[in-house]
Short mmCIF file of C-alpha atoms and ligand atoms in Angstrom, two decimals:
data_model
loop_
_atom_site.label_atom_id
_atom_site.label_comp_id
_atom_site.label_asym_id
_atom_site.label_seq_id
_atom_site.Cartn_x
_atom_site.Cartn_y
_atom_site.Cartn_z
CA MET R 1 117.22 149.13 71.47
CA ALA R 2 119.39 149.35 74.45
CA PRO R 3 122.46 147.07 74.92
CA LEU R 4 121.47 144.31 77.12
CA SER R 5 123.99 145.74 79.85
CA ALA R 6 121.96 148.58 80.14
CA ARG R 7 119.31 146.79 81.67
CA VAL R 8 119.81 145.96 84.94
CA SER R 9 117.03 147.36 86.73
CA ASP R 10 114.03 145.40 87.33
CA GLU R 11 111.58 148.06 86.31
CA PRO R 12 112.01 146.79 82.85
CA VAL R 13 110.82 143.47 83.52
CA THR R 14 107.54 144.95 85.36
CA LYS R 15 107.38 147.10 82.29
CA LEU R 16 107.34 143.90 79.85
CA ALA R 17 104.71 141.84 81.95
CA ASP R 18 102.58 144.65 81.85
CA ASP R 19 102.59 145.08 78.25
CA PRO R 20 99.26 143.56 76.87
CA ARG R 21 100.91 141.32 74.64
CA SER R 22 102.94 140.20 77.24
CA SER R 23 100.22 139.92 79.72
CA ARG R 24 98.27 137.46 77.09
CA GLY R 25 101.25 135.39 77.39
CA LEU R 26 101.36 135.54 80.93
CA ALA R 27 97.25 134.71 81.14
CA TRP R 28 97.86 131.98 78.83
CA ILE R 29 100.47 129.83 80.81
CA GLU R 30 97.97 130.37 84.08
CA LYS R 31 95.37 128.81 82.33
CA ASN R 32 96.84 126.08 80.08
CA SER R 33 99.53 124.50 81.95
CA SER R 34 97.73 121.09 81.64
CA TRP R 35 98.03 121.48 77.89
CA VAL R 36 101.85 121.62 78.29
CA THR R 37 102.02 118.48 80.25
CA ASP R 38 99.66 116.80 77.71
CA GLN R 39 102.46 117.49 75.16
CA GLN R 40 105.46 116.61 77.39
CA ILE R 41 103.74 113.04 77.99
CA ARG R 42 102.89 112.69 74.18
CA LEU R 43 106.83 113.41 73.45
CA THR R 44 108.02 111.47 76.67
CA GLU R 45 106.02 108.08 75.33
CA ILE R 46 108.06 108.15 71.87
CA PRO R 47 111.32 106.40 72.39
CA ALA R 48 114.41 108.82 71.75
CA PRO R 49 117.67 106.54 72.39
CA GLU R 50 120.91 108.63 71.32
CA PHE R 51 121.19 108.27 67.48
CA GLY R 52 117.80 107.42 67.58
CA GLU R 53 116.14 110.61 68.00
CA ALA R 54 113.95 111.12 64.71
CA ARG R 55 110.42 109.68 65.42
CA ARG R 56 110.27 112.29 68.54
CA ALA R 57 111.76 115.13 66.47
CA ALA R 58 109.24 114.47 63.86
CA ALA R 59 106.34 114.62 66.68
CA LEU R 60 107.86 117.91 68.13
CA LYS R 61 108.02 119.31 64.71
CA GLU R 62 104.38 118.74 64.14
CA ILE R 63 103.47 120.41 67.26
CA LEU R 64 105.41 123.21 66.61
CA ALA R 65 104.12 123.51 63.17
CA ALA R 66 100.58 123.12 64.25
CA LEU R 67 101.24 126.65 66.07
CA GLY R 68 101.92 128.07 62.85
CA LEU R 69 105.62 128.48 63.60
CA GLN R 70 108.12 127.58 60.24
CA VAL R 71 109.81 124.48 61.17
CA ARG R 72 112.58 121.98 59.72
CA VAL R 73 114.73 119.58 60.86
CA ASP R 74 118.37 120.09 59.96
CA LYS R 75 121.07 117.46 58.91
CA THR R 76 122.25 116.76 62.32
CA GLY R 77 118.54 116.09 63.30
CA ASN R 78 117.43 118.92 65.21
CA VAL R 79 114.38 120.42 65.13
CA VAL R 80 114.67 124.28 64.27
CA ALA R 81 111.91 126.76 64.58
CA GLU R 82 112.24 130.08 63.59
CA ARG R 83 110.33 133.09 64.80
CA THR R 84 112.09 136.17 62.92
CA GLY R 85 112.73 139.51 64.93
CA SER R 86 112.40 143.01 63.26
CA GLU R 87 116.34 143.20 63.65
CA ALA R 88 116.81 140.24 61.83
CA LYS R 89 118.22 142.07 58.93
CA ALA R 90 120.99 143.99 60.91
CA ALA R 91 124.00 141.89 59.06
CA SER R 92 126.24 142.13 61.55
CA ALA R 93 124.44 142.21 64.83
CA LYS R 94 124.37 139.81 67.46
CA ASN R 95 120.29 139.36 66.87
CA VAL R 96 119.49 136.03 67.42
CA ILE R 97 118.58 133.81 70.74
CA LEU R 98 118.37 130.19 71.00
CA ILE R 99 116.56 128.40 73.23
CA ALA R 100 117.29 124.51 72.96
CA ALA R 101 115.99 121.25 74.88
CA HIS R 102 117.68 118.10 73.99
CA LEU R 103 115.37 115.36 72.32
CA ASP R 104 117.45 112.43 73.43
CA THR R 105 116.96 110.25 76.32
CA VAL R 106 119.74 107.89 77.98
CA PHE R 107 117.57 104.94 77.67
CA PRO R 108 117.39 102.40 74.87
CA GLU R 109 114.86 102.03 71.95
CA TYR R 110 112.91 99.11 74.11
CA ALA R 111 112.33 100.71 77.11
CA ASP R 112 109.08 101.04 78.31
CA VAL R 113 108.47 104.71 78.34
CA ARG R 114 104.40 104.55 78.93
CA VAL R 115 103.69 107.21 81.45
CA ARG R 116 101.79 105.80 84.67
CA ARG R 117 100.49 108.17 87.21
CA ASP R 118 100.67 108.05 90.82
CA GLY R 119 98.74 110.77 92.47
CA ALA R 120 99.93 114.19 91.29
CA ARG R 121 103.07 112.43 90.21
CA LEU R 122 104.10 110.92 86.21
CA LEU R 123 106.42 108.15 85.92
CA ALA R 124 108.38 107.37 82.90
CA PRO R 125 111.99 107.38 82.16
CA GLY R 126 112.79 110.55 80.40
CA ILE R 127 109.70 112.30 81.88
CA SER R 128 111.84 114.83 83.53
CA ASP R 129 115.02 114.58 81.44
CA ASN R 130 114.27 115.96 78.99
CA GLY R 131 110.55 115.69 78.80
CA ALA R 132 110.10 118.69 81.14
CA GLY R 133 112.59 120.69 78.81
CA LEU R 134 110.90 119.89 75.77
CA GLY R 135 107.46 120.51 77.49
CA ALA R 136 108.67 123.97 78.30
CA LEU R 137 109.76 124.53 74.84
CA VAL R 138 106.34 123.91 73.72
CA GLY R 139 104.75 125.63 76.26
CA LEU R 140 107.05 128.78 75.29
CA ALA R 141 106.16 128.49 71.82
CA ARG R 142 102.51 128.61 72.62
CA ALA R 143 102.55 131.30 74.89
CA LEU R 144 104.61 133.48 72.63
CA GLY R 145 101.87 132.64 69.83
CA GLU R 146 99.25 133.72 72.29
CA SER R 147 100.66 136.72 73.13
CA LYS R 148 101.00 137.73 69.62
CA VAL R 149 104.06 139.65 70.56
CA GLY R 150 106.95 140.58 68.23
CA THR R 151 110.26 140.57 68.98
CA GLU R 152 113.59 142.86 67.74
CA LYS R 153 115.73 139.64 67.91
CA THR R 154 114.80 136.26 66.26
CA ILE R 155 113.95 133.17 68.44
CA ILE R 156 115.28 129.80 67.75
CA LEU R 157 113.26 127.37 69.55
CA ALA R 158 115.11 123.86 69.04
CA GLY R 159 114.92 120.15 69.90
CA ASP R 160 118.19 119.15 69.84
CA VAL R 161 119.85 115.68 69.20
CA GLY R 162 123.16 114.08 71.09
CA GLU R 163 123.21 115.57 74.23
CA GLU R 164 123.46 112.47 76.51
CA GLY R 165 125.65 109.76 76.46
CA GLU R 166 128.14 109.68 73.33
CA GLY R 167 126.33 112.27 71.28
CA ASN R 168 129.27 114.34 71.91
CA LEU R 169 126.67 117.45 72.00
CA ARG R 170 126.36 117.25 68.26
CA GLY R 171 122.81 118.68 68.32
CA ILE R 172 124.07 122.06 69.92
CA ARG R 173 126.97 121.95 68.04
CA ALA R 174 125.31 122.19 64.35
CA LEU R 175 123.05 124.92 65.93
CA ILE R 176 125.99 127.38 66.97
CA GLU R 177 127.56 126.53 63.57
CA ALA R 178 124.53 127.90 61.79
CA TYR R 179 123.96 130.66 63.88
CA GLY R 180 127.57 131.32 64.89
CA SER R 181 128.19 135.22 65.36
CA ARG R 182 124.65 136.23 65.42
CA LEU R 183 124.01 134.37 68.71
CA ALA R 184 123.21 136.83 71.80
CA ALA R 185 122.27 134.08 74.32
CA VAL R 186 121.55 130.51 74.34
CA ILE R 187 119.24 128.86 76.80
CA ALA R 188 119.52 125.16 77.43
CA LEU R 189 116.47 124.02 78.70
CA ASP R 190 117.18 121.00 80.78
CA GLY R 191 115.01 118.94 83.32
CA PRO R 192 112.68 120.00 85.84
CA SER R 193 112.17 122.76 88.51
CA SER R 194 113.00 126.86 88.49
CA ASP R 195 115.54 126.42 91.38
CA HIS R 196 119.04 126.82 89.85
CA ILE R 197 120.69 128.70 86.80
CA THR R 198 123.64 126.67 85.40
CA THR R 199 126.19 128.97 84.89
CA GLN R 200 129.17 126.65 84.70
CA GLY R 201 129.80 123.77 82.29
CA ILE R 202 131.82 120.77 83.70
CA ALA R 203 134.32 119.03 81.80
CA SER R 204 134.10 115.69 80.92
CA ARG R 205 135.77 112.96 79.15
CA ARG R 206 134.24 109.57 77.86
CA ILE R 207 136.37 107.12 77.14
CA GLU R 208 136.20 103.09 76.44
CA VAL R 209 138.92 100.97 77.51
CA SER R 210 139.27 97.71 75.83
CA VAL R 211 141.88 94.70 76.13
CA THR R 212 141.98 91.90 73.79
CA GLY R 213 143.67 88.77 73.88
CA ALA R 214 143.84 85.47 71.85
CA GLY R 215 140.91 83.62 74.14
CA GLY R 216 140.46 79.95 74.12
CA HIS R 217 138.69 77.20 75.84
CA SER R 218 137.80 77.53 79.28
CA TRP R 219 139.67 74.21 80.35
CA SER R 220 142.11 73.24 77.61
CA ASP R 221 143.63 77.11 77.70
CA PHE R 222 143.07 77.56 81.23
CA GLY R 223 146.25 80.07 82.20
CA THR R 224 145.68 82.27 79.06
CA PRO R 225 145.33 85.73 80.36
CA ASN R 226 141.72 87.08 80.47
CA PRO R 227 140.61 90.21 79.23
CA ILE R 228 137.71 90.39 81.63
CA THR R 229 139.90 89.80 84.33
CA ALA R 230 142.19 92.14 83.13
CA ILE R 231 139.65 94.99 83.03
CA SER R 232 138.22 94.22 86.68
CA ARG R 233 141.61 94.28 87.62
CA GLY R 234 141.96 98.01 86.10
CA ILE R 235 138.89 99.03 87.63
CA VAL R 236 139.21 98.18 91.34
CA ARG R 237 142.84 99.75 90.84
CA PHE R 238 141.21 102.75 89.86
CA SER R 239 138.34 102.87 91.98
CA SER R 240 141.05 103.36 94.92
CA PHE R 241 142.36 106.30 93.27
CA SER R 242 141.59 109.57 95.64
CA VAL R 243 139.32 112.09 93.68
CA ARG R 244 139.43 115.71 95.14
CA SER R 245 136.53 117.23 96.17
CA ASP R 246 137.81 120.58 95.30
CA PRO R 247 137.74 121.28 92.53
CA ARG R 248 135.17 118.41 92.72
CA SER R 249 135.72 115.49 90.38
CA THR R 250 133.77 112.17 89.60
CA PHE R 251 134.44 109.16 87.85
CA ASN R 252 131.59 106.54 86.80
CA PHE R 253 132.41 103.24 85.05
CA GLY R 254 128.85 102.85 83.46
CA VAL R 255 128.90 99.99 80.82
CA ILE R 256 131.00 96.97 80.96
CA GLU R 257 130.65 94.14 78.06
CA GLY R 258 132.85 91.37 76.73
CA GLY R 259 132.79 87.54 76.13
CA THR R 260 130.83 85.50 74.24
CA SER R 261 130.19 82.01 76.66
CA VAL R 262 130.36 80.90 79.89
CA ASN R 263 133.15 78.15 79.22
CA SER R 264 135.22 80.63 76.78
CA VAL R 265 138.32 82.62 77.84
CA PRO R 266 137.19 85.65 76.17
CA SER R 267 139.23 87.60 73.16
CA ARG R 268 137.69 90.87 74.20
CA ALA R 269 136.54 93.19 77.16
CA ALA R 270 135.43 96.89 77.31
CA VAL R 271 134.43 99.25 80.01
CA LYS R 272 132.91 102.74 79.39
CA VAL R 273 134.01 105.33 81.74
CA ASP R 274 133.00 108.63 82.43
CA LEU R 275 135.51 111.72 83.78
CA ARG R 276 134.07 115.01 85.19
CA SER R 277 135.67 117.88 86.88
CA GLU R 278 135.46 121.43 87.62
CA ASP R 279 138.96 122.08 86.15
CA ASP R 280 140.63 121.04 83.01
CA ARG R 281 144.00 120.14 84.91
CA GLU R 282 142.21 117.74 87.50
CA LEU R 283 140.50 116.21 84.39
CA ALA R 284 143.55 115.48 82.63
CA ARG R 285 145.19 114.06 85.99
CA LEU R 286 142.35 111.96 86.43
CA GLU R 287 142.27 110.76 82.75
CA SER R 288 146.13 109.86 82.91
CA ALA R 289 145.12 108.10 86.41
CA LEU R 290 142.60 105.80 84.52
CA SER R 291 145.15 104.77 81.73
CA ASP R 292 148.11 104.11 84.47
CA ALA R 293 145.25 102.06 86.65
CA MET R 294 143.98 100.00 83.26
CA GLN R 295 147.53 99.44 82.09
CA THR R 296 148.75 98.35 85.64
CA GLY R 297 145.60 96.13 85.81
CA MET R 298 146.34 94.49 82.38
CA ASN R 299 149.86 93.48 83.19
CA ASP R 300 149.07 92.26 86.43
CA GLU R 301 146.54 89.68 84.52
CA ILE R 302 149.29 88.76 82.33
CA SER R 303 151.89 88.38 85.06
CA THR R 304 149.58 85.80 86.92
CA THR R 305 149.63 83.69 84.09
CA ARG R 306 152.86 82.37 82.16
CA ALA R 307 151.87 84.16 79.09
CA ASP R 308 154.38 86.76 77.26
CA ARG R 309 154.20 90.16 78.30
CA ASP R 310 152.57 91.17 74.89
CA ALA R 311 149.56 88.17 75.16
CA LEU R 312 147.01 91.14 76.13
CA GLN R 313 146.78 94.45 74.25
CA ILE R 314 145.13 97.67 75.71
CA ASN R 315 143.25 100.54 73.69
CA PHE R 316 141.52 103.74 74.61
CA ARG R 317 139.22 105.34 72.49
CA SER R 318 137.63 108.73 73.17
CA LEU R 319 133.54 108.75 73.14
CA GLY R 320 133.52 112.47 73.61
CA THR R 321 134.95 115.49 75.14
CA ARG R 322 132.77 118.28 76.81
CA PRO R 323 134.85 121.49 77.31
CA ALA R 324 134.60 123.70 80.80
CA GLY R 325 133.44 127.11 80.45
CA LYS R 326 131.86 129.52 82.84
CA LEU R 327 129.30 132.85 82.55
CA PRO R 328 131.01 135.57 83.98
CA ASP R 329 128.83 136.59 87.25
CA ASP R 330 128.00 140.21 85.85
CA SER R 331 127.04 139.08 82.18
CA PRO R 332 124.11 140.68 81.07
CA LEU R 333 122.48 137.75 80.55
CA LEU R 334 122.73 136.45 84.16
CA ILE R 335 121.37 139.64 85.30
CA THR R 336 118.23 139.51 82.90
CA ILE R 337 117.29 136.35 84.21
CA ARG R 338 118.06 137.34 88.10
CA SER R 339 115.87 140.71 87.43
CA VAL R 340 113.11 138.16 86.09
CA ASP R 341 113.38 135.94 89.10
CA ARG R 342 113.40 138.86 91.51
CA TYR R 343 110.03 140.06 89.58
CA LEU R 344 108.39 136.37 90.07
CA GLY R 345 109.75 135.94 93.94
CA ASN R 346 111.88 132.95 92.68
CA ALA R 347 115.42 132.64 94.31
CA PRO R 348 117.56 129.93 92.19
CA ARG R 349 121.09 129.16 93.26
CA LEU R 350 123.87 129.05 90.68
CA GLU R 351 125.13 125.40 89.53
CA LYS R 352 127.51 123.90 87.69
CA SER R 353 126.50 120.86 85.70
CA SER R 354 127.50 119.05 82.34
CA THR R 355 124.70 120.31 79.99
CA ASP R 356 124.52 121.67 76.17
CA ALA R 357 125.39 124.94 77.77
CA ASN R 358 128.95 123.73 77.94
CA LEU R 359 129.56 124.00 74.16
CA PRO R 360 128.58 127.91 73.97
CA LEU R 361 130.37 128.74 77.09
CA SER R 362 133.48 127.22 75.84
CA LEU R 363 133.19 129.37 72.67
CA GLY R 364 132.69 132.58 74.97
CA ILE R 365 128.92 132.74 73.94
CA PRO R 366 126.52 133.78 76.90
CA ALA R 367 124.82 130.81 77.83
CA VAL R 368 122.97 129.22 80.88
CA SER R 369 120.97 125.69 81.43
CA ILE R 370 117.38 126.26 83.37
CA GLY R 371 114.79 123.80 84.28
CA GLY R 372 111.40 123.99 82.67
CA GLY R 373 109.59 123.95 85.89
CA GLY R 374 107.69 121.83 88.25
CA LYS R 375 109.74 119.56 90.09
CA GLY R 376 111.04 115.76 89.34
CA GLY R 377 113.71 113.54 90.13
CA GLY R 378 115.00 109.93 89.52
CA SER R 379 116.42 111.24 86.27
CA HIS R 380 118.57 108.40 84.34
CA THR R 381 117.03 105.68 86.18
CA PRO R 382 113.73 103.67 85.21
CA GLU R 383 111.96 105.49 88.19
CA GLU R 384 112.07 108.85 86.83
CA TRP R 385 109.11 110.89 87.79
CA TYR R 386 108.00 114.55 87.52
CA ASP R 387 105.28 116.35 89.21
CA PRO R 388 103.78 119.24 87.06
CA SER R 389 102.55 121.12 90.07
CA GLY R 390 103.92 124.92 90.10
CA ARG R 391 105.43 124.33 86.43
CA GLU R 392 103.55 127.57 85.86
CA LEU R 393 106.05 129.64 87.41
CA GLY R 394 108.96 127.75 84.98
CA LEU R 395 107.06 128.72 82.04
CA LYS R 396 106.21 132.34 82.93
CA ARG R 397 110.00 132.64 84.01
CA LEU R 398 111.19 131.17 80.60
CA PHE R 399 108.44 133.52 78.84
CA LEU R 400 109.53 136.71 80.78
CA ILE R 401 113.11 136.12 80.17
CA THR R 402 113.04 135.05 76.56
CA LEU R 403 111.09 138.38 76.09
CA SER R 404 113.69 140.48 78.03
CA LEU R 405 116.53 138.98 76.13
CA ALA R 406 114.80 139.43 72.53
CA GLY R 407 113.11 142.77 73.09
CA VAL R 408 109.51 143.44 72.39
CA ASP R 409 108.73 145.44 69.61
CA ARG R 410 107.68 148.96 69.98
ZN1 ZN W 726 119.07 116.55 80.23
#
């Protein structure tokens, strides 16, 4: 086959879409997007908190196996379906296209994940992030099956674990280790919509800051430095730190905990912080400012009491690091996606975000993150919603991008 870089005109997409096998797949999508929505609902209604994705993984495995695919769950917990290409035996070639949608959500096991309907909208935590991505993954698998198309490159369809929160990208990491040098491109399906191509991965660090001390009785030990107060002083200090808008950088104190009862001076308090930046150096600056602010907050707390200077201890623990990375503007992967979008009359914007694509991008493997089609909002909140109207566009887009990258057998 021609190298990817040679396929820069839109003519191959027109030819591909007109091929009777791909036409069958596209026609299936046109008529059956409600089947895709049903699978999305089924998967969304199975809780999948960080480190608790196994039940949802088993359901995804069952759906993919029912489509006739060879599916396994790897030792990390990823669901992996393989559609072997005709070039699979070419030992040294880059002959694998990885399409991955993360299985996990930011919601706990006990969250009510039943899907409610409000007009055209479906409401449930995780219905868009990443119900929409998982729906698109399953829709792609079915459309490929219905088309009966064979491809040159092997297509790996994966539901991966550990994208959110403290998962630290362990799922996509394991997939990249497994396919490594064979990977020609990685597409992370994340969330709804067809309006963006994420080509830049935002660097992030997640840190737990904890303060410990002797603790005591709220009355008789009054004056003992208080870890909750110390942490709070640090948070207030850091919150007045000026964060740059260029390169765009952000911070969030997301979880706070500590103490055992209202009438005890706690012996421990901790806060989890998420720092992000478009630039690795700016991220390092944020991290050192956080460290200074929390340290100073603790010292302020000690100095308001008559306690010894070492009456409280502070500890910083890394919960995860995401490397930054960027897909070059002239990347064949981006050129291919743009050709498909022109063919479909779709005009997406380029975006920066923190997704599964960060990892391959940081390793120089061509990767993007795109949405699974339809519309959605309220991601990471209990009011999350998804509207499947227009999801066919997202599915056709994914189908044509996948076949363009994998190459259709003659
Ligand atoms: Zn997501």
